[in-house]
Amino acid sequence: MKGIVFTEFLEMIEARHDGDFADDLIVTAGLPHDGAYTAVGTYPHTEMVALVVRYSAMSEIPVPEVLKGFGRHLFERFAVLYPVFFDQVRCPLDFLGTIEDVIHVEVRKLYPDAELPRFDAVRPEPGVLELTYRSERHLADLAEGLIEGCVKHFGVPHEIERGDAESDGSVRFRIRKIA
Amino acid sequence: MNEESDGRWQRRLDRERRARKEAEGLLEQKSLELFSANEQLRRQAEDLEKLVEARTADLESALGRAEAAVRAKADFLATISHEIRTPLNGILGLSELLQMEMHDDGQRHHLGLLRQSGEILLALVNDLLDFSKIEAGHLEIERVRFDLAAELELVLHTHLPTAAGRGIDLSWQFHHLPQVVMGDSLRLGQILGNLLSNALKFTPAGSIRVEAHGMAWEGGRFRLRLTVADSGIGISPEVMGSLFEPFSQGESSITRRFGGTGLGLAIVRRLARAMEGDVSVSSTPGEGSVFTCDLVFGLPLAVERAAADRDVRAGGECDPPVPELEILLVEDNAINQTVALRFLRKLGRHADVASSGIEALERVAAKSYDLIFMDMQMPEMDGLEATRQIRAMGIGGGLQIIALTANASPADRERCFEAGMDGFLAKPLRLDDFREVLCRICAGRAVKD
């Protein structure tokens, strides 16, 4: 998992609580190298799981909610860090449709060996996007948070419908513009 | 409490430091990868460059070999053609002389046929040589000043006897021609000559009309349109398309009936295109053909457009006027000596003979000549060197030196003039050529006197 996910998560915790809280989280999560993360590094995703589970316990927020909240936060951070992907895009459906063909292409230029989730998009009818999330990590909650963050970012009301996990672990989201 | 706080800060600081060092390590690693990738690209580029160099060298050497082969072919053709023309020269000259001296009509007739065959053979050799030169890219188009109307008339006059002999009315008319143009008079003559020979060949009776029009004068350039219209057998539409292709004639039976290599019109087209023009034909079978040839010439800075609208019908014989001339013939080949001397005698002239360039110098030092016929190719001292030395002797009185040469290419002519010659006669030698030279020189003298 890319280091930026870890650094952004810990910065979110520090902002929500404080430095000591984040330090306690790192120390008590039992991380192999004491939670020293850099955005350009790559780390085992089990460390992320350990952090989220530990944070859930400390804050008494259920894990799915932690992940969704982090997803919303992460999307806003992406908008700040990588404004180039937001030029010319005015609608969340258009943005979500470009993840595979534009954003992941750019990510792979910097990190050729990055293990990225797949977001396959189809537009079955005007105003509707179906996005299928596939990942070894099974972080559909994080994906849902990211989609929510996206809709919120563009400020156009959309309804997000989440399907059940398929046997292969993929999850389909249906995003529909509210007329 | 303070200790606990200090410990926490120390831990967070260590954590940040470790993260920074990891990032630095990753940066170094990426830089190294980039450097390696760059090196690899550079090496590939170098390899490609070497490959391109090697291929270029291969191509250059292949091109060199191909060019050498073409040169060898052209040289071979030139040599062979020269070798063939030298004995032909003897055959043609001697048969012309014999024919004049012979009184038995049957034998005269046979000699006439012999000479005719020789002439045809010569034309074939000349066409083949010319065409292979053009094909080998050796076509040089000269750019020298010449009198356009005079050049056209010269060619027309040489075809008059043939036309008259067949009862064909050959006439011509010029419109809006400049007095002088810049271009290749020899090639122009060749184009008109080929078109006239073609028209004569395919016109059993009737007339041939030649017109030369000045079409456009602009930007120092002059466009000439030559039309040769005959009342001959015409050309069927089927063969019209391939008429200007080499070795093609109207139909194969034409070759048997009319002879020829089928190169004449192909040569005309290539020459016309080399002179920024082209040639085309229109024809009605049974009524005749019209060949139209456009050519571009340069115009000298100041041209006089006047005096060029001429309407001429038929031409007359020119016999050399009376003035006595001291003539020296410089020629190493005994047969050529005989032929040239006999021709001169036919024209009422006597000539001294020198068999080498060195002997020529001795003769010139001992006696004052008006006219020297100088062979170009002689052992020890060739015609060019002999001419240069004669000119260096500073002899005045309008001594004319005329080259006798088998090679009349623009470059050869240029060398002749540079050496100090005044003109040249192409071998094989002909009585008419000698007559024309003598006419010109005597006419010049008459004006001076």
Short mmCIF file of N, CA, C and O in Angstrom, two decimals, chain B residues 311-402:
data_model
loop_
_atom_site.label_atom_id
_atom_site.label_comp_id
_atom_site.label_asym_id
_atom_site.label_seq_id
_atom_site.Cartn_x
_atom_site.Cartn_y
_atom_site.Cartn_z
N ASP B 311 10.27 34.26 -94.03
CA ASP B 311 9.48 33.27 -94.73
C ASP B 311 10.35 32.79 -95.88
O ASP B 311 10.66 33.54 -96.79
N VAL B 312 10.75 31.56 -95.77
CA VAL B 312 11.73 31.08 -96.74
C VAL B 312 11.16 29.84 -97.42
O VAL B 312 10.51 29.02 -96.79
N ARG B 313 11.41 29.73 -98.65
CA ARG B 313 11.00 28.53 -99.37
C ARG B 313 12.19 28.02 -100.17
O ARG B 313 12.77 28.75 -100.96
N ALA B 314 12.57 26.81 -99.90
CA ALA B 314 13.67 26.16 -100.58
C ALA B 314 14.99 26.90 -100.43
O ALA B 314 15.04 28.04 -99.97
N GLY B 315 16.08 26.25 -100.71
CA GLY B 315 17.38 26.88 -100.57
C GLY B 315 18.24 26.57 -101.77
O GLY B 315 17.94 25.68 -102.54
N GLY B 316 19.33 27.29 -101.93
CA GLY B 316 20.17 27.09 -103.11
C GLY B 316 21.50 26.48 -102.75
O GLY B 316 21.89 26.42 -101.61
N GLU B 317 22.19 25.98 -103.73
CA GLU B 317 23.53 25.44 -103.53
C GLU B 317 24.49 26.58 -103.28
O GLU B 317 24.30 27.69 -103.76
N CYS B 318 25.50 26.29 -102.52
CA CYS B 318 26.53 27.30 -102.31
C CYS B 318 27.84 26.73 -102.82
O CYS B 318 28.27 25.68 -102.38
N ASP B 319 28.44 27.35 -103.76
CA ASP B 319 29.75 26.91 -104.18
C ASP B 319 30.78 27.91 -103.70
O ASP B 319 30.54 29.10 -103.70
N PRO B 320 31.89 27.39 -103.21
CA PRO B 320 32.88 28.29 -102.64
C PRO B 320 33.30 29.34 -103.67
O PRO B 320 33.64 28.97 -104.79
N PRO B 321 33.26 30.60 -103.32
CA PRO B 321 33.75 31.62 -104.23
C PRO B 321 35.26 31.49 -104.46
O PRO B 321 35.91 30.65 -103.84
N VAL B 322 35.75 32.35 -105.28
CA VAL B 322 37.06 32.14 -105.87
C VAL B 322 38.31 32.29 -104.98
O VAL B 322 39.25 31.51 -105.15
N PRO B 323 38.35 33.21 -104.00
CA PRO B 323 39.65 33.52 -103.38
C PRO B 323 40.52 32.29 -103.07
O PRO B 323 40.02 31.28 -102.63
N GLU B 324 41.80 32.44 -103.35
CA GLU B 324 42.75 31.35 -103.10
C GLU B 324 42.98 31.22 -101.61
O GLU B 324 43.05 32.21 -100.88
N LEU B 325 43.09 29.99 -101.14
CA LEU B 325 43.35 29.76 -99.73
C LEU B 325 44.53 28.83 -99.59
O LEU B 325 44.66 27.87 -100.35
N GLU B 326 45.37 29.12 -98.61
CA GLU B 326 46.44 28.18 -98.27
C GLU B 326 45.90 27.28 -97.18
O GLU B 326 45.56 27.73 -96.09
N ILE B 327 45.80 25.98 -97.49
CA ILE B 327 45.16 25.05 -96.57
C ILE B 327 46.17 24.00 -96.10
O ILE B 327 46.96 23.50 -96.89
N LEU B 328 46.11 23.69 -94.80
CA LEU B 328 46.94 22.61 -94.26
C LEU B 328 46.02 21.57 -93.63
O LEU B 328 45.12 21.91 -92.85
N LEU B 329 46.23 20.31 -93.99
CA LEU B 329 45.47 19.22 -93.40
C LEU B 329 46.38 18.49 -92.42
O LEU B 329 47.45 18.01 -92.81
N VAL B 330 45.99 18.43 -91.15
CA VAL B 330 46.77 17.71 -90.14
C VAL B 330 45.98 16.46 -89.75
O VAL B 330 44.93 16.56 -89.12
N GLU B 331 46.49 15.32 -90.16
CA GLU B 331 45.72 14.07 -89.97
C GLU B 331 46.71 12.91 -90.02
O GLU B 331 47.49 12.79 -90.96
N ASP B 332 46.68 12.04 -89.01
CA ASP B 332 47.65 10.95 -88.97
C ASP B 332 47.18 9.72 -89.72
O ASP B 332 47.97 8.89 -90.12
N ASN B 333 45.85 9.58 -89.89
CA ASN B 333 45.31 8.38 -90.52
C ASN B 333 45.32 8.53 -92.04
O ASN B 333 44.77 9.48 -92.60
N ALA B 334 45.97 7.54 -92.71
CA ALA B 334 46.19 7.65 -94.15
C ALA B 334 44.88 7.69 -94.94
O ALA B 334 44.73 8.47 -95.88
N ILE B 335 43.92 6.88 -94.50
CA ILE B 335 42.64 6.85 -95.23
C ILE B 335 41.92 8.19 -95.09
O ILE B 335 41.44 8.76 -96.07
N ASN B 336 41.89 8.69 -93.88
CA ASN B 336 41.24 9.98 -93.66
C ASN B 336 41.93 11.09 -94.46
O ASN B 336 41.28 12.00 -94.98
N GLN B 337 43.27 11.00 -94.54
CA GLN B 337 44.03 11.98 -95.36
C GLN B 337 43.53 11.94 -96.79
O GLN B 337 43.19 12.98 -97.38
N THR B 338 43.46 10.71 -97.31
CA THR B 338 43.04 10.56 -98.70
C THR B 338 41.66 11.14 -98.93
O THR B 338 41.43 11.91 -99.87
N VAL B 339 40.73 10.76 -98.02
CA VAL B 339 39.35 11.23 -98.18
C VAL B 339 39.28 12.75 -98.15
O VAL B 339 38.69 13.38 -99.05
N ALA B 340 39.93 13.33 -97.16
CA ALA B 340 39.84 14.80 -97.01
C ALA B 340 40.47 15.50 -98.22
O ALA B 340 39.91 16.47 -98.75
N LEU B 341 41.62 14.99 -98.66
CA LEU B 341 42.30 15.62 -99.81
C LEU B 341 41.45 15.54 -101.08
O LEU B 341 41.34 16.50 -101.85
N ARG B 342 40.81 14.37 -101.26
CA ARG B 342 39.99 14.20 -102.46
C ARG B 342 38.79 15.15 -102.42
O ARG B 342 38.42 15.74 -103.42
N PHE B 343 38.17 15.26 -101.24
CA PHE B 343 37.04 16.17 -101.11
C PHE B 343 37.46 17.60 -101.46
O PHE B 343 36.78 18.32 -102.19
N LEU B 344 38.61 17.98 -100.90
CA LEU B 344 39.09 19.34 -101.16
C LEU B 344 39.36 19.53 -102.65
O LEU B 344 39.05 20.58 -103.23
N ARG B 345 39.92 18.49 -103.28
CA ARG B 345 40.20 18.60 -104.71
C ARG B 345 38.89 18.76 -105.48
O ARG B 345 38.80 19.52 -106.43
N LYS B 346 37.84 18.00 -105.06
CA LYS B 346 36.53 18.14 -105.69
C LYS B 346 36.04 19.58 -105.63
O LYS B 346 35.34 20.05 -106.51
N LEU B 347 36.41 20.24 -104.57
CA LEU B 347 35.98 21.62 -104.39
C LEU B 347 37.00 22.60 -104.96
O LEU B 347 36.95 23.80 -104.67
N GLY B 348 37.94 22.05 -105.72
CA GLY B 348 38.91 22.89 -106.40
C GLY B 348 40.00 23.43 -105.49
O GLY B 348 40.55 24.50 -105.73
N ARG B 349 40.29 22.72 -104.44
CA ARG B 349 41.28 23.20 -103.49
C ARG B 349 42.43 22.22 -103.38
O ARG B 349 42.25 21.00 -103.50
N HIS B 350 43.59 22.79 -103.05
CA HIS B 350 44.75 21.95 -102.77
C HIS B 350 45.11 22.15 -101.30
O HIS B 350 44.88 23.21 -100.74
N ALA B 351 45.67 21.11 -100.67
CA ALA B 351 46.08 21.28 -99.28
C ALA B 351 47.41 20.59 -99.04
O ALA B 351 47.69 19.55 -99.64
N ASP B 352 48.25 21.22 -98.19
CA ASP B 352 49.44 20.54 -97.71
C ASP B 352 49.01 19.57 -96.62
O ASP B 352 47.98 19.75 -96.00
N VAL B 353 49.87 18.56 -96.38
CA VAL B 353 49.50 17.55 -95.38
C VAL B 353 50.59 17.46 -94.32
O VAL B 353 51.78 17.45 -94.63
N ALA B 354 50.15 17.41 -93.06
CA ALA B 354 51.06 17.10 -91.96
C ALA B 354 50.50 15.88 -91.26
O ALA B 354 49.30 15.79 -91.01
N SER B 355 51.37 14.90 -90.95
CA SER B 355 50.88 13.65 -90.38
C SER B 355 50.93 13.61 -88.87
O SER B 355 50.60 12.61 -88.25
N SER B 356 51.39 14.70 -88.26
CA SER B 356 51.41 14.73 -86.79
C SER B 356 51.34 16.19 -86.34
O SER B 356 51.53 17.11 -87.13
N GLY B 357 51.08 16.35 -85.06
CA GLY B 357 51.01 17.69 -84.50
C GLY B 357 52.35 18.41 -84.62
O GLY B 357 52.40 19.61 -84.92
N ILE B 358 53.42 17.65 -84.39
CA ILE B 358 54.75 18.27 -84.43
C ILE B 358 55.07 18.74 -85.85
O ILE B 358 55.57 19.85 -86.08
N GLU B 359 54.72 17.88 -86.82
CA GLU B 359 54.95 18.25 -88.22
C GLU B 359 54.13 19.49 -88.58
O GLU B 359 54.59 20.36 -89.33
N ALA B 360 52.92 19.58 -88.02
CA ALA B 360 52.07 20.73 -88.28
C ALA B 360 52.75 22.02 -87.82
O ALA B 360 52.74 23.04 -88.52
N LEU B 361 53.37 21.96 -86.64
CA LEU B 361 54.05 23.15 -86.11
C LEU B 361 55.17 23.59 -87.06
O LEU B 361 55.36 24.78 -87.32
N GLU B 362 55.92 22.58 -87.58
CA GLU B 362 57.02 22.91 -88.51
C GLU B 362 56.47 23.59 -89.77
O GLU B 362 57.00 24.59 -90.25
N ARG B 363 55.37 23.03 -90.28
CA ARG B 363 54.74 23.57 -91.50
C ARG B 363 54.29 25.02 -91.29
O ARG B 363 54.51 25.88 -92.13
N VAL B 364 53.61 25.22 -90.16
CA VAL B 364 53.07 26.55 -89.88
C VAL B 364 54.20 27.58 -89.72
O VAL B 364 54.06 28.73 -90.12
N ALA B 365 55.32 27.10 -89.13
CA ALA B 365 56.45 28.01 -88.94
C ALA B 365 57.06 28.40 -90.29
O ALA B 365 57.57 29.51 -90.47
N ALA B 366 56.95 27.47 -91.27
CA ALA B 366 57.61 27.70 -92.56
C ALA B 366 56.72 28.45 -93.55
O ALA B 366 57.21 29.05 -94.49
N LYS B 367 55.39 28.38 -93.37
CA LYS B 367 54.51 28.93 -94.40
C LYS B 367 53.29 29.55 -93.74
O LYS B 367 52.85 29.11 -92.68
N SER B 368 52.71 30.55 -94.38
CA SER B 368 51.54 31.22 -93.82
C SER B 368 50.26 30.59 -94.37
O SER B 368 50.03 30.60 -95.58
N TYR B 369 49.43 30.01 -93.49
CA TYR B 369 48.20 29.34 -93.91
C TYR B 369 46.97 30.18 -93.58
O TYR B 369 46.96 30.95 -92.62
N ASP B 370 45.92 29.98 -94.39
CA ASP B 370 44.64 30.64 -94.11
C ASP B 370 43.72 29.72 -93.32
O ASP B 370 42.86 30.17 -92.57
N LEU B 371 43.91 28.42 -93.54
CA LEU B 371 42.96 27.46 -92.98
C LEU B 371 43.68 26.16 -92.63
O LEU B 371 44.46 25.65 -93.42
N ILE B 372 43.42 25.67 -91.44
CA ILE B 372 43.99 24.38 -91.04
C ILE B 372 42.86 23.45 -90.61
O ILE B 372 42.01 23.83 -89.80
N PHE B 373 42.81 22.24 -91.20
CA PHE B 373 41.93 21.19 -90.70
C PHE B 373 42.75 20.33 -89.76
O PHE B 373 43.75 19.75 -90.16
N MET B 374 42.34 20.25 -88.50
CA MET B 374 43.18 19.63 -87.46
C MET B 374 42.47 18.43 -86.86
O MET B 374 41.41 18.57 -86.25
N ASP B 375 43.07 17.25 -87.06
CA ASP B 375 42.51 16.06 -86.40
C ASP B 375 42.72 16.22 -84.90
O ASP B 375 43.73 16.76 -84.44
N MET B 376 41.73 15.73 -84.11
CA MET B 376 41.82 15.90 -82.66
C MET B 376 42.70 14.83 -82.02
O MET B 376 43.46 15.10 -81.10
N GLN B 377 42.55 13.58 -82.52
CA GLN B 377 43.25 12.49 -81.86
C GLN B 377 44.46 12.04 -82.68
O GLN B 377 44.30 11.42 -83.73
N MET B 378 45.63 12.44 -82.18
CA MET B 378 46.86 12.01 -82.85
C MET B 378 47.85 11.61 -81.77
O MET B 378 47.82 12.16 -80.66
N PRO B 379 48.71 10.63 -82.07
CA PRO B 379 49.72 10.26 -81.06
C PRO B 379 50.71 11.41 -80.84
O PRO B 379 50.80 12.32 -81.66
N GLU B 380 51.44 11.36 -79.78
CA GLU B 380 52.48 12.35 -79.39
C GLU B 380 51.89 13.71 -79.06
O GLU B 380 51.89 14.13 -77.92
N MET B 381 51.38 14.40 -80.09
CA MET B 381 50.79 15.72 -79.79
C MET B 381 49.40 15.76 -80.43
O MET B 381 49.28 15.63 -81.65
N ASP B 382 48.39 15.91 -79.60
CA ASP B 382 47.04 15.87 -80.17
C ASP B 382 46.66 17.23 -80.75
O ASP B 382 47.43 18.21 -80.66
N GLY B 383 45.49 17.30 -81.38
CA GLY B 383 45.05 18.50 -82.07
C GLY B 383 44.93 19.71 -81.17
O GLY B 383 45.23 20.84 -81.58
N LEU B 384 44.49 19.47 -79.92
CA LEU B 384 44.30 20.60 -78.99
C LEU B 384 45.64 21.24 -78.67
O LEU B 384 45.79 22.47 -78.72
N GLU B 385 46.65 20.39 -78.36
CA GLU B 385 47.96 20.91 -77.99
C GLU B 385 48.60 21.63 -79.19
O GLU B 385 49.16 22.72 -79.06
N ALA B 386 48.48 20.99 -80.37
CA ALA B 386 49.06 21.60 -81.58
C ALA B 386 48.42 22.97 -81.81
O ALA B 386 49.12 23.95 -82.12
N THR B 387 47.08 23.05 -81.63
CA THR B 387 46.38 24.33 -81.83
C THR B 387 46.88 25.38 -80.84
O THR B 387 47.15 26.53 -81.21
N ARG B 388 46.99 24.97 -79.57
CA ARG B 388 47.46 25.92 -78.55
C ARG B 388 48.83 26.47 -78.92
O ARG B 388 49.10 27.66 -78.82
N GLN B 389 49.73 25.58 -79.40
CA GLN B 389 51.08 26.02 -79.72
C GLN B 389 51.09 26.93 -80.95
O GLN B 389 51.85 27.89 -81.01
N ILE B 390 50.21 26.58 -81.92
CA ILE B 390 50.13 27.44 -83.12
C ILE B 390 49.64 28.82 -82.74
O ILE B 390 50.18 29.85 -83.16
N ARG B 391 48.58 28.85 -81.89
CA ARG B 391 48.05 30.15 -81.45
C ARG B 391 49.11 30.92 -80.67
O ARG B 391 49.18 32.14 -80.75
N ALA B 392 49.93 30.17 -79.90
CA ALA B 392 50.97 30.83 -79.10
C ALA B 392 52.05 31.45 -79.98
O ALA B 392 52.78 32.34 -79.57
N MET B 393 52.15 30.98 -81.23
CA MET B 393 53.14 31.54 -82.14
C MET B 393 52.74 32.93 -82.59
O MET B 393 53.53 33.66 -83.20
N GLY B 394 51.48 33.29 -82.34
CA GLY B 394 51.03 34.66 -82.61
C GLY B 394 50.88 34.98 -84.08
O GLY B 394 51.20 36.07 -84.54
N ILE B 395 50.36 34.00 -84.83
CA ILE B 395 50.17 34.26 -86.26
C ILE B 395 48.89 35.05 -86.49
O ILE B 395 47.83 34.67 -85.99
N GLY B 396 48.97 36.13 -87.23
CA GLY B 396 47.79 36.96 -87.49
C GLY B 396 47.13 36.57 -88.79
O GLY B 396 47.24 35.42 -89.23
N GLY B 397 46.44 37.50 -89.41
CA GLY B 397 45.87 37.28 -90.73
C GLY B 397 44.66 36.39 -90.74
O GLY B 397 44.30 35.83 -91.77
N GLY B 398 44.02 36.21 -89.60
CA GLY B 398 42.75 35.49 -89.57
C GLY B 398 42.88 34.02 -89.90
O GLY B 398 42.03 33.46 -90.60
N LEU B 399 43.94 33.37 -89.38
CA LEU B 399 44.08 31.93 -89.57
C LEU B 399 42.93 31.20 -88.89
O LEU B 399 42.66 31.40 -87.71
N GLN B 400 42.23 30.37 -89.66
CA GLN B 400 41.11 29.59 -89.12
C GLN B 400 41.57 28.17 -88.88
O GLN B 400 42.20 27.55 -89.74
N ILE B 401 41.26 27.64 -87.69
CA ILE B 401 41.60 26.23 -87.41
C ILE B 401 40.28 25.49 -87.14
O ILE B 401 39.49 25.87 -86.29
N ILE B 402 40.06 24.46 -87.97
CA ILE B 402 38.82 23.69 -87.86
C ILE B 402 39.17 22.29 -87.37
O ILE B 402 40.02 21.61 -87.97
#
